[in-house]
PDB file of C-alpha atoms in Angstrom:
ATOM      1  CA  UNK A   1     163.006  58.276 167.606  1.00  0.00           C
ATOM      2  CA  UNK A   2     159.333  57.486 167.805  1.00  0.00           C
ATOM      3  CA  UNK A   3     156.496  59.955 168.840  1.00  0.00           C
ATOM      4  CA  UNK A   4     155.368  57.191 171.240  1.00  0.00           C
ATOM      5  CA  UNK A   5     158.177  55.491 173.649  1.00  0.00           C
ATOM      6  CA  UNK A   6     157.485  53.422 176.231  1.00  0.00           C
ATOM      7  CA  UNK A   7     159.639  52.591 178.665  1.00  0.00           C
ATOM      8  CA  UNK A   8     160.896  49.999 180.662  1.00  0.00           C
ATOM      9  CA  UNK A   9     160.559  47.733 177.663  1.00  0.00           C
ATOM     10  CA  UNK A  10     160.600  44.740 179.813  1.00  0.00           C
ATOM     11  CA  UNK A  11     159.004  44.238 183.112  1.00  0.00           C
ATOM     12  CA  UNK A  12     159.032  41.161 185.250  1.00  0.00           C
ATOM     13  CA  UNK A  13     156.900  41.622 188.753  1.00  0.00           C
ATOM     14  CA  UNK A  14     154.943  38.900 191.329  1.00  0.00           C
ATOM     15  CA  UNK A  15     151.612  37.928 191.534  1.00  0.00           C
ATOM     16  CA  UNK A  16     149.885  40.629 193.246  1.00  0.00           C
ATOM     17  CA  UNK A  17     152.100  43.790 192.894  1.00  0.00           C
ATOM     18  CA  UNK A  18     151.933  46.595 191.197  1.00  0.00           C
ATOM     19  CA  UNK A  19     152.906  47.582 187.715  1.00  0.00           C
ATOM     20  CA  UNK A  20     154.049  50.935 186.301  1.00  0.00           C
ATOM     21  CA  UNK A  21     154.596  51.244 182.454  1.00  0.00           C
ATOM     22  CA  UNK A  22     155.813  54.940 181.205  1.00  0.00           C
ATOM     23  CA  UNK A  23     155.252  56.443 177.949  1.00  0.00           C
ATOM     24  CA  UNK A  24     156.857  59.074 176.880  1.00  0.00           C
ATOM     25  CA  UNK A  25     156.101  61.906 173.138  1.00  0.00           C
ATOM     26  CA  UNK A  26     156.944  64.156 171.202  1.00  0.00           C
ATOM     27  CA  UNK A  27     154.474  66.656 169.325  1.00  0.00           C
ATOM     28  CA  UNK A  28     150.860  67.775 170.394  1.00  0.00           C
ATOM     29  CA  UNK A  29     148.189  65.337 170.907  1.00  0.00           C
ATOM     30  CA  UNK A  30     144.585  64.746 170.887  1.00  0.00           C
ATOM     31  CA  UNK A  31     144.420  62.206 173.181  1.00  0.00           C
ATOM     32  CA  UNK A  32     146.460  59.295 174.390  1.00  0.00           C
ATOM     33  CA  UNK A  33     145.655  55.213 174.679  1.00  0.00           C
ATOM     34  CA  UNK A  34     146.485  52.538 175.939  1.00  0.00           C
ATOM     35  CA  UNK A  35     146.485  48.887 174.307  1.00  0.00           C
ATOM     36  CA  UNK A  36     147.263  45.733 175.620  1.00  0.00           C
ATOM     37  CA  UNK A  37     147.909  42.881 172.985  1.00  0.00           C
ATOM     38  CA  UNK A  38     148.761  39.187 174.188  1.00  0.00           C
ATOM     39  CA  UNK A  39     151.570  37.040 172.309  1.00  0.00           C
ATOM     40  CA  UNK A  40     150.479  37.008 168.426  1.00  0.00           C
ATOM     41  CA  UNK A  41     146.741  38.689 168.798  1.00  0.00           C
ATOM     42  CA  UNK A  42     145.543  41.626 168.568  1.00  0.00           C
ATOM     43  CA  UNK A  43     145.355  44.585 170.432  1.00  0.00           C
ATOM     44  CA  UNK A  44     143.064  45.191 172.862  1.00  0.00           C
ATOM     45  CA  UNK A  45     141.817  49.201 174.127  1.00  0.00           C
ATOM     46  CA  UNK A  46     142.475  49.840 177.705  1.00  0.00           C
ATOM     47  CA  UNK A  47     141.465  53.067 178.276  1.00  0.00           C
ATOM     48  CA  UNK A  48     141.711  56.583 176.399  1.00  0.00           C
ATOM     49  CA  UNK A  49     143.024  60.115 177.787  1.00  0.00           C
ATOM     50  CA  UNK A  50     141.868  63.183 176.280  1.00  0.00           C
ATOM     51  CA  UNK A  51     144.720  66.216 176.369  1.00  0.00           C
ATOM     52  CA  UNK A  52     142.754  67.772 178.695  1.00  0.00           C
ATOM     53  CA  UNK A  53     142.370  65.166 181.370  1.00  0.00           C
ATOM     54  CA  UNK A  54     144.942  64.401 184.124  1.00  0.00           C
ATOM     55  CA  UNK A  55     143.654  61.011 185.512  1.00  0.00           C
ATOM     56  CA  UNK A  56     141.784  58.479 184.226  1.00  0.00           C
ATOM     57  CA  UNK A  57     140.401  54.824 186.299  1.00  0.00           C
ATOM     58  CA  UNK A  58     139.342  51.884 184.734  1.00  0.00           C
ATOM     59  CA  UNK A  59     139.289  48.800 187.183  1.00  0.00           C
ATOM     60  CA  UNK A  60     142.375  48.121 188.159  1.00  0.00           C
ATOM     61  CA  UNK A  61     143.772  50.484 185.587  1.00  0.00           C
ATOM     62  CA  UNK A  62     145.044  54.073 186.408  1.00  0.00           C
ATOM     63  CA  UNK A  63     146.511  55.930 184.014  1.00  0.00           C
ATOM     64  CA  UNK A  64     147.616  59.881 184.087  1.00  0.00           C
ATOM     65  CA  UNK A  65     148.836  62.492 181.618  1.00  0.00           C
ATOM     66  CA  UNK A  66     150.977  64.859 181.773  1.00  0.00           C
ATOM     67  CA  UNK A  67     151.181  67.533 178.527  1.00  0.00           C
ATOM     68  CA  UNK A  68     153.800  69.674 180.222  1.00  0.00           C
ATOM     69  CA  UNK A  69     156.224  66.659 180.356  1.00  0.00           C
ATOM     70  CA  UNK A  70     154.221  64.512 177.506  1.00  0.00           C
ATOM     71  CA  UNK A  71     154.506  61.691 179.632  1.00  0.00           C
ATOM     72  CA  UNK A  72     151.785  59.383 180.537  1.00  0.00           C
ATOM     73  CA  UNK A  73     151.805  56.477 182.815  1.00  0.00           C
ATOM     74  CA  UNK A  74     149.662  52.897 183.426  1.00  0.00           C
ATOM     75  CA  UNK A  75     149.374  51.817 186.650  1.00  0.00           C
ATOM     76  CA  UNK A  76     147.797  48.214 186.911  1.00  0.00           C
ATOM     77  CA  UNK A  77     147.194  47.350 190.533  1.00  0.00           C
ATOM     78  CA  UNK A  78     147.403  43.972 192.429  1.00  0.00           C
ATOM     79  CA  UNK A  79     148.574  42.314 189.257  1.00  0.00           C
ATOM     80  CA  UNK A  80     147.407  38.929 187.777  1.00  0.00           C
ATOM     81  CA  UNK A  81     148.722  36.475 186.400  1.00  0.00           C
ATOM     82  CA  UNK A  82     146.676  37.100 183.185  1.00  0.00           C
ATOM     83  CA  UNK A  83     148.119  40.675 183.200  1.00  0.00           C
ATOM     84  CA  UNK A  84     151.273  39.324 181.567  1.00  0.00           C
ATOM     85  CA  UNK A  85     150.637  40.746 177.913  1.00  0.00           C
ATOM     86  CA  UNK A  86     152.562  43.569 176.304  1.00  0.00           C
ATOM     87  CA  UNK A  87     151.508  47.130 176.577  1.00  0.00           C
ATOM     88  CA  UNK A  88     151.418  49.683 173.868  1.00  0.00           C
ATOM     89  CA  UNK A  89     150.407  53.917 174.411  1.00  0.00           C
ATOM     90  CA  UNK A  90     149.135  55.482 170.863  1.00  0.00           C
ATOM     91  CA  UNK A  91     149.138  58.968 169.921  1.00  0.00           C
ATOM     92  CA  UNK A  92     146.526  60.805 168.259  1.00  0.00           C
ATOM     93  CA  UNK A  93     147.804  63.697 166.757  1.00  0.00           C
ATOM     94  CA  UNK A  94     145.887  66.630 165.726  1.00  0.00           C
ATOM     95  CA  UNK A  95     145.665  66.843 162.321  1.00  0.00           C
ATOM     96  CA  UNK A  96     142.728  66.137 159.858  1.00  0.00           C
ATOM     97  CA  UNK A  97     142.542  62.465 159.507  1.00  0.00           C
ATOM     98  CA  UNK A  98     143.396  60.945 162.975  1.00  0.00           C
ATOM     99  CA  UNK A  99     145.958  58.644 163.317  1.00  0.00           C
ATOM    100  CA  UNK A 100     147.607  56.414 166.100  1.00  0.00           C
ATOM    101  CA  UNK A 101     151.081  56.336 166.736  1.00  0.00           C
ATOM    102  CA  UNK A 102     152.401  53.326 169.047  1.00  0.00           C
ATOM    103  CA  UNK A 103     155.033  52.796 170.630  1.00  0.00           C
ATOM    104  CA  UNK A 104     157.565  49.933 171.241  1.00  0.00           C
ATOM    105  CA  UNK A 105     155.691  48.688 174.031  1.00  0.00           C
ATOM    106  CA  UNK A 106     156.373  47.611 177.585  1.00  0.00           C
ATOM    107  CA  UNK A 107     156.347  43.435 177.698  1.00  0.00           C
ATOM    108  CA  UNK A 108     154.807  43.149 181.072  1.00  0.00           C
ATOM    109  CA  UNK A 109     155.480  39.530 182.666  1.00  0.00           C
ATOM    110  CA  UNK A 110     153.298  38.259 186.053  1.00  0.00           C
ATOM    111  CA  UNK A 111     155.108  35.561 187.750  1.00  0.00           C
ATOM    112  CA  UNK A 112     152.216  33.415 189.738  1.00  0.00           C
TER     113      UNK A 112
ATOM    114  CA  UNK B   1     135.490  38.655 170.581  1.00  0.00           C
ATOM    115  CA  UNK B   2     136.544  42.447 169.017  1.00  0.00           C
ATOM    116  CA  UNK B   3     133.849  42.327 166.516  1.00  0.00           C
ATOM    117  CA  UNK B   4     136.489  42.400 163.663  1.00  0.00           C
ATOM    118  CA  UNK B   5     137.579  39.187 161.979  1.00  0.00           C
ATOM    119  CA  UNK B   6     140.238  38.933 159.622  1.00  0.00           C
ATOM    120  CA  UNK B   7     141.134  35.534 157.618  1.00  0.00           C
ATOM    121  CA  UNK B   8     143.652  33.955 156.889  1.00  0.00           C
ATOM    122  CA  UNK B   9     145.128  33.831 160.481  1.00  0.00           C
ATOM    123  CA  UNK B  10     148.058  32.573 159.147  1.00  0.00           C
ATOM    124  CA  UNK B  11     149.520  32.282 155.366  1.00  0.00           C
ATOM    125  CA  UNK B  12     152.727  31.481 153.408  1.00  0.00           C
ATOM    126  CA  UNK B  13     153.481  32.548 150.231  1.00  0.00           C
ATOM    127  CA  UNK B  14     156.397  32.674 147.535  1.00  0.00           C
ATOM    128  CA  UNK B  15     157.835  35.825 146.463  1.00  0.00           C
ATOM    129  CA  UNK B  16     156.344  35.269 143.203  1.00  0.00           C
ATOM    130  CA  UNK B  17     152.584  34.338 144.349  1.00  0.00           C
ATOM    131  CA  UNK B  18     149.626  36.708 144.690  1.00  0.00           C
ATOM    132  CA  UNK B  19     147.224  36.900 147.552  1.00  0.00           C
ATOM    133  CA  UNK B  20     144.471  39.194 149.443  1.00  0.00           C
ATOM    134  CA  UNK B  21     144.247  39.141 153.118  1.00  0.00           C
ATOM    135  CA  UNK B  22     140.470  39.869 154.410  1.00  0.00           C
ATOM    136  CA  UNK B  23     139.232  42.178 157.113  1.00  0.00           C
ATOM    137  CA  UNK B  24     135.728  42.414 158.516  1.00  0.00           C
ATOM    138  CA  UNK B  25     134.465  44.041 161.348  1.00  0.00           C
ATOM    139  CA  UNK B  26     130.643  44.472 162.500  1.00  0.00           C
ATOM    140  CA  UNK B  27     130.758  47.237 164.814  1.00  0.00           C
ATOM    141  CA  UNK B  28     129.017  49.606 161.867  1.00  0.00           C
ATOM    142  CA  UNK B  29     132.143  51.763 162.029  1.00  0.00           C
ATOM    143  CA  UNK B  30     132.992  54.001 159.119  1.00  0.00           C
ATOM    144  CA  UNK B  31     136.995  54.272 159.652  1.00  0.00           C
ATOM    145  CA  UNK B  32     139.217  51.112 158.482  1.00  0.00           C
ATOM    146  CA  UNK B  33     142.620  50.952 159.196  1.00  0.00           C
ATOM    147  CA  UNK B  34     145.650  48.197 157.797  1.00  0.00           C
ATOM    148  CA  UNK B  35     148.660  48.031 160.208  1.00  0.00           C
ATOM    149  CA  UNK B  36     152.159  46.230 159.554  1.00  0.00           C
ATOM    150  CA  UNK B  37     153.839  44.614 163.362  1.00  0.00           C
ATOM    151  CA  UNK B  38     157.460  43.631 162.844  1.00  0.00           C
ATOM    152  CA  UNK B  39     159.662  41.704 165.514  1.00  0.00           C
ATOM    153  CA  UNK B  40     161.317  44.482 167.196  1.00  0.00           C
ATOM    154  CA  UNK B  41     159.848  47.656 165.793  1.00  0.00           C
ATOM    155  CA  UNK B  42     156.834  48.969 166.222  1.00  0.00           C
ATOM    156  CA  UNK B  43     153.073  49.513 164.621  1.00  0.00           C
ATOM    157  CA  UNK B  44     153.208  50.879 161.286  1.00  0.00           C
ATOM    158  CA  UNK B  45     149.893  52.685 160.128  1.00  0.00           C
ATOM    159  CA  UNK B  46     149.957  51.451 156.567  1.00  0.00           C
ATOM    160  CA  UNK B  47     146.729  52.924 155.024  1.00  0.00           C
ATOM    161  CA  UNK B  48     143.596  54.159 156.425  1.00  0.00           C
ATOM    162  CA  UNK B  49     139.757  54.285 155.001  1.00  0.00           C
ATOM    163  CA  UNK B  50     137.193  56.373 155.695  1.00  0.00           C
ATOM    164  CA  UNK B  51     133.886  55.742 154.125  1.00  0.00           C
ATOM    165  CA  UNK B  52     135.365  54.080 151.740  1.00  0.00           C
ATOM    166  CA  UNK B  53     137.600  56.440 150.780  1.00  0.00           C
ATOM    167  CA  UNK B  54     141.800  55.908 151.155  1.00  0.00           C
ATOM    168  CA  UNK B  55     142.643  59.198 153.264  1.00  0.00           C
ATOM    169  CA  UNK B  56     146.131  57.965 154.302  1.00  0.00           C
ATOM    170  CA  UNK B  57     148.888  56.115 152.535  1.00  0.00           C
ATOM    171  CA  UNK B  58     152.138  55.834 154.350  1.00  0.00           C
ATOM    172  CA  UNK B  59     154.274  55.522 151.796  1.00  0.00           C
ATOM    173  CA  UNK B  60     154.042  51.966 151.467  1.00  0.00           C
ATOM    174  CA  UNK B  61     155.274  49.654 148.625  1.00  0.00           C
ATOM    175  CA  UNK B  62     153.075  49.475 145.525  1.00  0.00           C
ATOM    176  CA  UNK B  63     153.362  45.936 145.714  1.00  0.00           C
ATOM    177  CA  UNK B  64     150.442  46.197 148.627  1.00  0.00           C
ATOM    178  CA  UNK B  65     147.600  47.470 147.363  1.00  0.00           C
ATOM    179  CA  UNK B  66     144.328  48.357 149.619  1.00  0.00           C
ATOM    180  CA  UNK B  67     140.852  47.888 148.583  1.00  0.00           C
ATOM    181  CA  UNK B  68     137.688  48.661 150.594  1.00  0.00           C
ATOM    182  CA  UNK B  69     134.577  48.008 148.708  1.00  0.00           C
ATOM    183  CA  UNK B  70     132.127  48.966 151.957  1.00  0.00           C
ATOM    184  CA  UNK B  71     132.746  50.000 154.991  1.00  0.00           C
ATOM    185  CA  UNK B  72     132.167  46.589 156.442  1.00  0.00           C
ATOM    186  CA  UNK B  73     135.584  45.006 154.331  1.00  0.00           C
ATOM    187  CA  UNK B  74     139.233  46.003 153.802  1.00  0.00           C
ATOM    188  CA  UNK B  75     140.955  43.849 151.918  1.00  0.00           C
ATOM    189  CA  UNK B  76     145.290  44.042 151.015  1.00  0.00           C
ATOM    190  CA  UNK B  77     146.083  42.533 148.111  1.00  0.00           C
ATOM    191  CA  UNK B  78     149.695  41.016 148.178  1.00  0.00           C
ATOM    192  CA  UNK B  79     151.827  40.058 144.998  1.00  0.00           C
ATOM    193  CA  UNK B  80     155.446  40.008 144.610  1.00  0.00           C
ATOM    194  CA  UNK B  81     156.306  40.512 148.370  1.00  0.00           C
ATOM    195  CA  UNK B  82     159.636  40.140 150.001  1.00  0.00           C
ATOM    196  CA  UNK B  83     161.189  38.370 153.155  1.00  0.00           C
ATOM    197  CA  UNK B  84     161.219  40.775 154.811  1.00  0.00           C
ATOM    198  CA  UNK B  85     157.351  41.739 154.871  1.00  0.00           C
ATOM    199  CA  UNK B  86     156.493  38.979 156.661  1.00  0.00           C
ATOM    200  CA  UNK B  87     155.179  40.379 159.534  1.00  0.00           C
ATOM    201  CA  UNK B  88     152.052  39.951 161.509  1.00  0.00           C
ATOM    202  CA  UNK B  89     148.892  42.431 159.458  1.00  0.00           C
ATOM    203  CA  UNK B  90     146.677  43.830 161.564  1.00  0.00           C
ATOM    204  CA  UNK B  91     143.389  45.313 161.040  1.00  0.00           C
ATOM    205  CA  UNK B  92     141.381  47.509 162.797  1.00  0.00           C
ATOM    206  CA  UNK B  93     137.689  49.801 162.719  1.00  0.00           C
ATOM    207  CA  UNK B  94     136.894  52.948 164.394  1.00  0.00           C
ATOM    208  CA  UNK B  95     134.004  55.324 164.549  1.00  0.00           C
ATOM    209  CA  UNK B  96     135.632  57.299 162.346  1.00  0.00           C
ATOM    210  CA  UNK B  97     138.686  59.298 161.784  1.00  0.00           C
ATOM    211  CA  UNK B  98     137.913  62.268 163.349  1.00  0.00           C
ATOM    212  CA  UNK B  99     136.287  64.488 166.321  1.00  0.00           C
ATOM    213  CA  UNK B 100     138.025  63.794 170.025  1.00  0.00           C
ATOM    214  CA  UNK B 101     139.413  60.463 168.952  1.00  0.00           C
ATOM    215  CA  UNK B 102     138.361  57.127 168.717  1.00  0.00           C
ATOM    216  CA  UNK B 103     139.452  53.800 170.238  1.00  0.00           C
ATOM    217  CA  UNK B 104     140.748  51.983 167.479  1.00  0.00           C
ATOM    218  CA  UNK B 105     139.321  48.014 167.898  1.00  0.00           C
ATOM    219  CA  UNK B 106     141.572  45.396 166.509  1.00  0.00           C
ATOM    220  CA  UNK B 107     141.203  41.745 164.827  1.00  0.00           C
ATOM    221  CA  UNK B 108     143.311  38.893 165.167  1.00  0.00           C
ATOM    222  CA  UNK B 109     145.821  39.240 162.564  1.00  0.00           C
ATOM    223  CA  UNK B 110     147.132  37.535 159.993  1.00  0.00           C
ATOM    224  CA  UNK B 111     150.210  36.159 160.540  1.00  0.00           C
ATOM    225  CA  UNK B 112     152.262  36.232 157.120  1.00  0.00           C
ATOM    226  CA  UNK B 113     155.396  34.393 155.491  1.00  0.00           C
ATOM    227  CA  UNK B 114     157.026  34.744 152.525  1.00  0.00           C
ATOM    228  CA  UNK B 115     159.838  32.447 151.582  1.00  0.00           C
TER     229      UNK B 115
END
Protein backbone atom coordinates (compact mmCIF):
# COMPACT_ATOMS: atom_id res chain seq x y z
CA UNK A 1 0.00 0.00 0.00
CA UNK A 2 1.12 3.58 -0.25
CA UNK A 3 3.50 5.43 2.23
CA UNK A 4 0.82 8.17 2.29
CA UNK A 5 -3.04 7.05 2.93
CA UNK A 6 -5.58 9.20 3.57
CA UNK A 7 -8.57 8.33 4.81
CA UNK A 8 -12.04 8.79 4.61
CA UNK A 9 -11.62 9.08 0.87
CA UNK A 10 -14.86 10.81 0.55
CA UNK A 11 -16.35 13.36 2.78
CA UNK A 12 -19.63 15.13 2.41
CA UNK A 13 -20.35 17.84 5.43
CA UNK A 14 -22.70 21.34 5.68
CA UNK A 15 -21.87 24.70 5.31
CA UNK A 16 -20.26 25.68 8.42
CA UNK A 17 -19.04 22.43 10.13
CA UNK A 18 -16.12 21.02 10.67
CA UNK A 19 -13.91 18.78 8.64
CA UNK A 20 -11.43 16.09 9.71
CA UNK A 21 -9.25 14.37 6.97
CA UNK A 22 -6.67 11.53 8.38
CA UNK A 23 -3.52 10.51 6.90
CA UNK A 24 -1.93 7.79 7.75
CA UNK A 25 2.47 6.29 6.77
CA UNK A 26 4.67 4.13 6.74
CA UNK A 27 8.59 4.80 7.01
CA UNK A 28 10.43 7.86 8.66
CA UNK A 29 9.81 11.28 7.55
CA UNK A 30 11.15 14.66 7.26
CA UNK A 31 8.22 16.44 7.36
CA UNK A 32 4.63 16.11 6.32
CA UNK A 33 2.16 18.45 3.91
CA UNK A 34 -0.73 19.11 3.11
CA UNK A 35 -2.18 20.02 -0.50
CA UNK A 36 -5.39 20.92 -1.58
CA UNK A 37 -6.05 20.68 -5.45
CA UNK A 38 -9.59 21.68 -6.96
CA UNK A 39 -11.25 19.49 -9.87
CA UNK A 40 -8.49 19.33 -12.81
CA UNK A 41 -5.81 22.08 -11.32
CA UNK A 42 -3.17 21.95 -9.55
CA UNK A 43 -2.22 21.53 -6.21
CA UNK A 44 -2.14 24.02 -3.90
CA UNK A 45 0.36 23.95 -0.29
CA UNK A 46 -1.62 24.17 2.82
CA UNK A 47 0.66 23.99 5.38
CA UNK A 48 3.95 21.89 6.23
CA UNK A 49 4.83 19.80 9.54
CA UNK A 50 8.28 19.21 10.42
CA UNK A 51 8.86 15.57 12.37
CA UNK A 52 9.47 17.38 15.21
CA UNK A 53 6.39 19.49 15.56
CA UNK A 54 3.05 18.32 17.08
CA UNK A 55 0.63 21.15 15.97
CA UNK A 56 0.60 23.38 13.41
CA UNK A 57 -2.35 26.59 12.65
CA UNK A 58 -2.87 28.18 9.58
CA UNK A 59 -6.30 30.11 9.44
CA UNK A 60 -8.78 27.95 9.65
CA UNK A 61 -6.40 25.07 9.19
CA UNK A 62 -5.12 22.83 12.10
CA UNK A 63 -3.21 20.14 11.44
CA UNK A 64 -1.18 17.68 14.03
CA UNK A 65 1.39 14.90 13.82
CA UNK A 66 1.84 12.17 15.41
CA UNK A 67 5.39 10.03 14.67
CA UNK A 68 4.56 7.40 17.27
CA UNK A 69 1.34 6.46 15.34
CA UNK A 70 2.54 8.21 11.84
CA UNK A 71 -0.69 9.65 11.61
CA UNK A 72 -1.43 13.18 10.89
CA UNK A 73 -4.68 14.93 10.73
CA UNK A 74 -6.37 18.35 8.93
CA UNK A 75 -8.82 19.96 10.69
CA UNK A 76 -10.59 22.79 8.59
CA UNK A 77 -12.98 24.70 10.80
CA UNK A 78 -16.40 26.35 10.04
CA UNK A 79 -16.21 25.03 6.52
CA UNK A 80 -17.02 26.92 3.23
CA UNK A 81 -18.46 26.30 0.55
CA UNK A 82 -15.20 26.92 -1.42
CA UNK A 83 -13.54 24.30 0.87
CA UNK A 84 -14.99 21.57 -1.35
CA UNK A 85 -11.62 20.53 -3.18
CA UNK A 86 -9.75 17.29 -2.63
CA UNK A 87 -7.06 16.94 -0.07
CA UNK A 88 -3.76 15.26 -0.47
CA UNK A 89 -0.81 14.70 2.72
CA UNK A 90 2.89 14.19 1.08
CA UNK A 91 5.74 12.58 2.63
CA UNK A 92 9.16 13.70 2.64
CA UNK A 93 11.33 11.04 3.34
CA UNK A 94 14.77 11.30 4.52
CA UNK A 95 17.00 10.43 2.08
CA UNK A 96 19.37 12.56 -0.16
CA UNK A 97 17.25 14.02 -2.81
CA UNK A 98 13.82 14.86 -1.19
CA UNK A 99 10.88 13.58 -2.50
CA UNK A 100 7.01 13.79 -1.88
CA UNK A 101 4.93 10.96 -1.56
CA UNK A 102 0.97 11.61 -1.80
CA UNK A 103 -1.56 9.96 -1.02
CA UNK A 104 -5.01 9.01 -2.49
CA UNK A 105 -6.55 11.94 -1.12
CA UNK A 106 -9.66 12.78 0.86
CA UNK A 107 -12.46 14.43 -1.77
CA UNK A 108 -13.87 16.87 0.65
CA UNK A 109 -17.50 18.12 -0.51
CA UNK A 110 -19.27 21.50 1.31
CA UNK A 111 -22.90 21.43 0.79
CA UNK A 112 -24.08 25.36 0.99
CA UNK B 1 -1.50 32.49 -9.65
CA UNK B 2 1.41 29.67 -8.40
CA UNK B 3 4.07 31.35 -10.30
CA UNK B 4 4.52 28.18 -12.50
CA UNK B 5 2.86 27.96 -15.90
CA UNK B 6 2.80 25.04 -17.93
CA UNK B 7 1.30 24.96 -21.69
CA UNK B 8 -0.52 23.14 -23.35
CA UNK B 9 -3.40 22.93 -20.75
CA UNK B 10 -4.85 20.45 -22.67
CA UNK B 11 -3.54 18.18 -25.77
CA UNK B 12 -4.46 15.11 -27.88
CA UNK B 13 -2.27 13.11 -29.62
CA UNK B 14 -2.01 9.72 -31.68
CA UNK B 15 0.00 6.95 -30.49
CA UNK B 16 2.24 7.52 -33.28
CA UNK B 17 2.76 11.51 -32.90
CA UNK B 18 5.54 13.31 -31.01
CA UNK B 19 5.14 16.17 -28.64
CA UNK B 20 6.87 18.27 -25.63
CA UNK B 21 4.80 19.55 -22.86
CA UNK B 22 6.33 22.96 -21.29
CA UNK B 23 6.87 23.96 -17.70
CA UNK B 24 7.89 27.35 -16.38
CA UNK B 25 7.91 28.66 -13.13
CA UNK B 26 9.35 32.19 -11.86
CA UNK B 27 9.77 31.70 -8.31
CA UNK B 28 13.87 31.48 -8.95
CA UNK B 29 13.71 27.96 -7.52
CA UNK B 30 16.47 25.51 -8.31
CA UNK B 31 14.42 22.05 -7.85
CA UNK B 32 11.96 20.96 -10.86
CA UNK B 33 9.82 18.24 -10.52
CA UNK B 34 7.37 16.23 -13.47
CA UNK B 35 4.42 14.35 -11.84
CA UNK B 36 1.94 11.77 -13.61
CA UNK B 37 -2.14 12.02 -11.82
CA UNK B 38 -4.22 9.06 -12.96
CA UNK B 39 -8.09 8.64 -12.25
CA UNK B 40 -8.03 6.62 -9.22
CA UNK B 41 -4.42 6.29 -8.18
CA UNK B 42 -2.37 8.56 -6.91
CA UNK B 43 0.72 11.19 -7.66
CA UNK B 44 3.49 9.58 -9.31
CA UNK B 45 6.94 11.47 -8.91
CA UNK B 46 8.17 10.85 -12.42
CA UNK B 47 11.58 12.68 -12.54
CA UNK B 48 13.07 15.36 -10.57
CA UNK B 49 15.82 18.27 -11.46
CA UNK B 50 18.01 19.93 -9.50
CA UNK B 51 20.09 22.62 -11.00
CA UNK B 52 19.68 21.26 -13.93
CA UNK B 53 20.72 18.12 -13.20
CA UNK B 54 18.15 14.74 -13.39
CA UNK B 55 18.68 13.36 -9.67
CA UNK B 56 15.60 11.07 -9.79
CA UNK B 57 14.09 8.84 -12.42
CA UNK B 58 11.30 6.62 -11.32
CA UNK B 59 11.56 4.12 -13.53
CA UNK B 60 9.52 5.59 -16.09
CA UNK B 61 9.07 4.56 -19.78
CA UNK B 62 11.80 5.66 -22.19
CA UNK B 63 9.23 6.81 -24.35
CA UNK B 64 9.10 10.12 -21.88
CA UNK B 65 12.03 11.76 -21.93
CA UNK B 66 12.86 14.95 -19.54
CA UNK B 67 14.82 17.88 -20.52
CA UNK B 68 15.67 20.95 -18.40
CA UNK B 69 17.82 23.38 -20.16
CA UNK B 70 17.73 26.11 -16.99
CA UNK B 71 16.35 26.06 -14.04
CA UNK B 72 13.54 28.28 -15.13
CA UNK B 73 12.10 25.27 -17.87
CA UNK B 74 11.32 21.54 -17.73
CA UNK B 75 10.17 20.30 -20.62
CA UNK B 76 8.75 16.16 -21.31
CA UNK B 77 9.07 15.19 -24.52
CA UNK B 78 6.31 12.62 -25.56
CA UNK B 79 6.51 10.19 -28.67
CA UNK B 80 4.97 6.92 -29.10
CA UNK B 81 2.71 7.06 -25.95
CA UNK B 82 -0.08 4.75 -25.05
CA UNK B 83 -3.82 4.98 -23.85
CA UNK B 84 -3.22 4.52 -21.03
CA UNK B 85 -0.77 7.56 -20.24
CA UNK B 86 -3.22 9.89 -20.65
CA UNK B 87 -3.34 11.34 -17.52
CA UNK B 88 -3.28 14.82 -16.20
CA UNK B 89 1.06 16.06 -16.05
CA UNK B 90 1.81 18.08 -13.47
CA UNK B 91 4.66 20.25 -12.81
CA UNK B 92 6.05 21.69 -9.99
CA UNK B 93 9.36 24.03 -8.44
CA UNK B 94 10.84 24.02 -5.10
CA UNK B 95 13.69 25.70 -3.35
CA UNK B 96 15.50 22.88 -3.79
CA UNK B 97 15.68 19.27 -3.02
CA UNK B 98 17.09 19.27 0.13
CA UNK B 99 17.60 20.72 3.88
CA UNK B 100 14.16 20.53 6.19
CA UNK B 101 11.93 20.27 3.16
CA UNK B 102 10.37 22.40 0.85
CA UNK B 103 6.78 23.15 -0.19
CA UNK B 104 6.57 21.90 -3.50
CA UNK B 105 4.39 24.79 -5.72
CA UNK B 106 2.40 23.40 -8.54
CA UNK B 107 1.16 24.63 -12.18
CA UNK B 108 -1.93 23.96 -13.84
CA UNK B 109 -1.38 20.87 -15.67
CA UNK B 110 -1.63 19.62 -18.77
CA UNK B 111 -4.33 17.60 -19.34
CA UNK B 112 -3.27 14.78 -21.96
CA UNK B 113 -5.03 12.26 -24.49
CA UNK B 114 -3.85 9.83 -26.56
CA UNK B 115 -6.16 7.96 -28.85
Amino acid sequence: SQQGEEDPQALSIQEGENATMNCSYKTSINNLQWYRQNSGRGLVHLILIRSNEREKHSGRLRVTLDTSKKSSSLLITASRAADTASYFCATALIQGAQKLVFGQGTRLTINP
Amino acid sequence: ETGVTQTPRHLVMGMTNKKSLKCEQHLGHNAMYWYKQSAKKPLELMFVYSLEERVENNSVPSRFSPECPNSSHLFLHLHTLQPEDSALYLCASSQDTGGWGNEQFFGPGTRLTVL
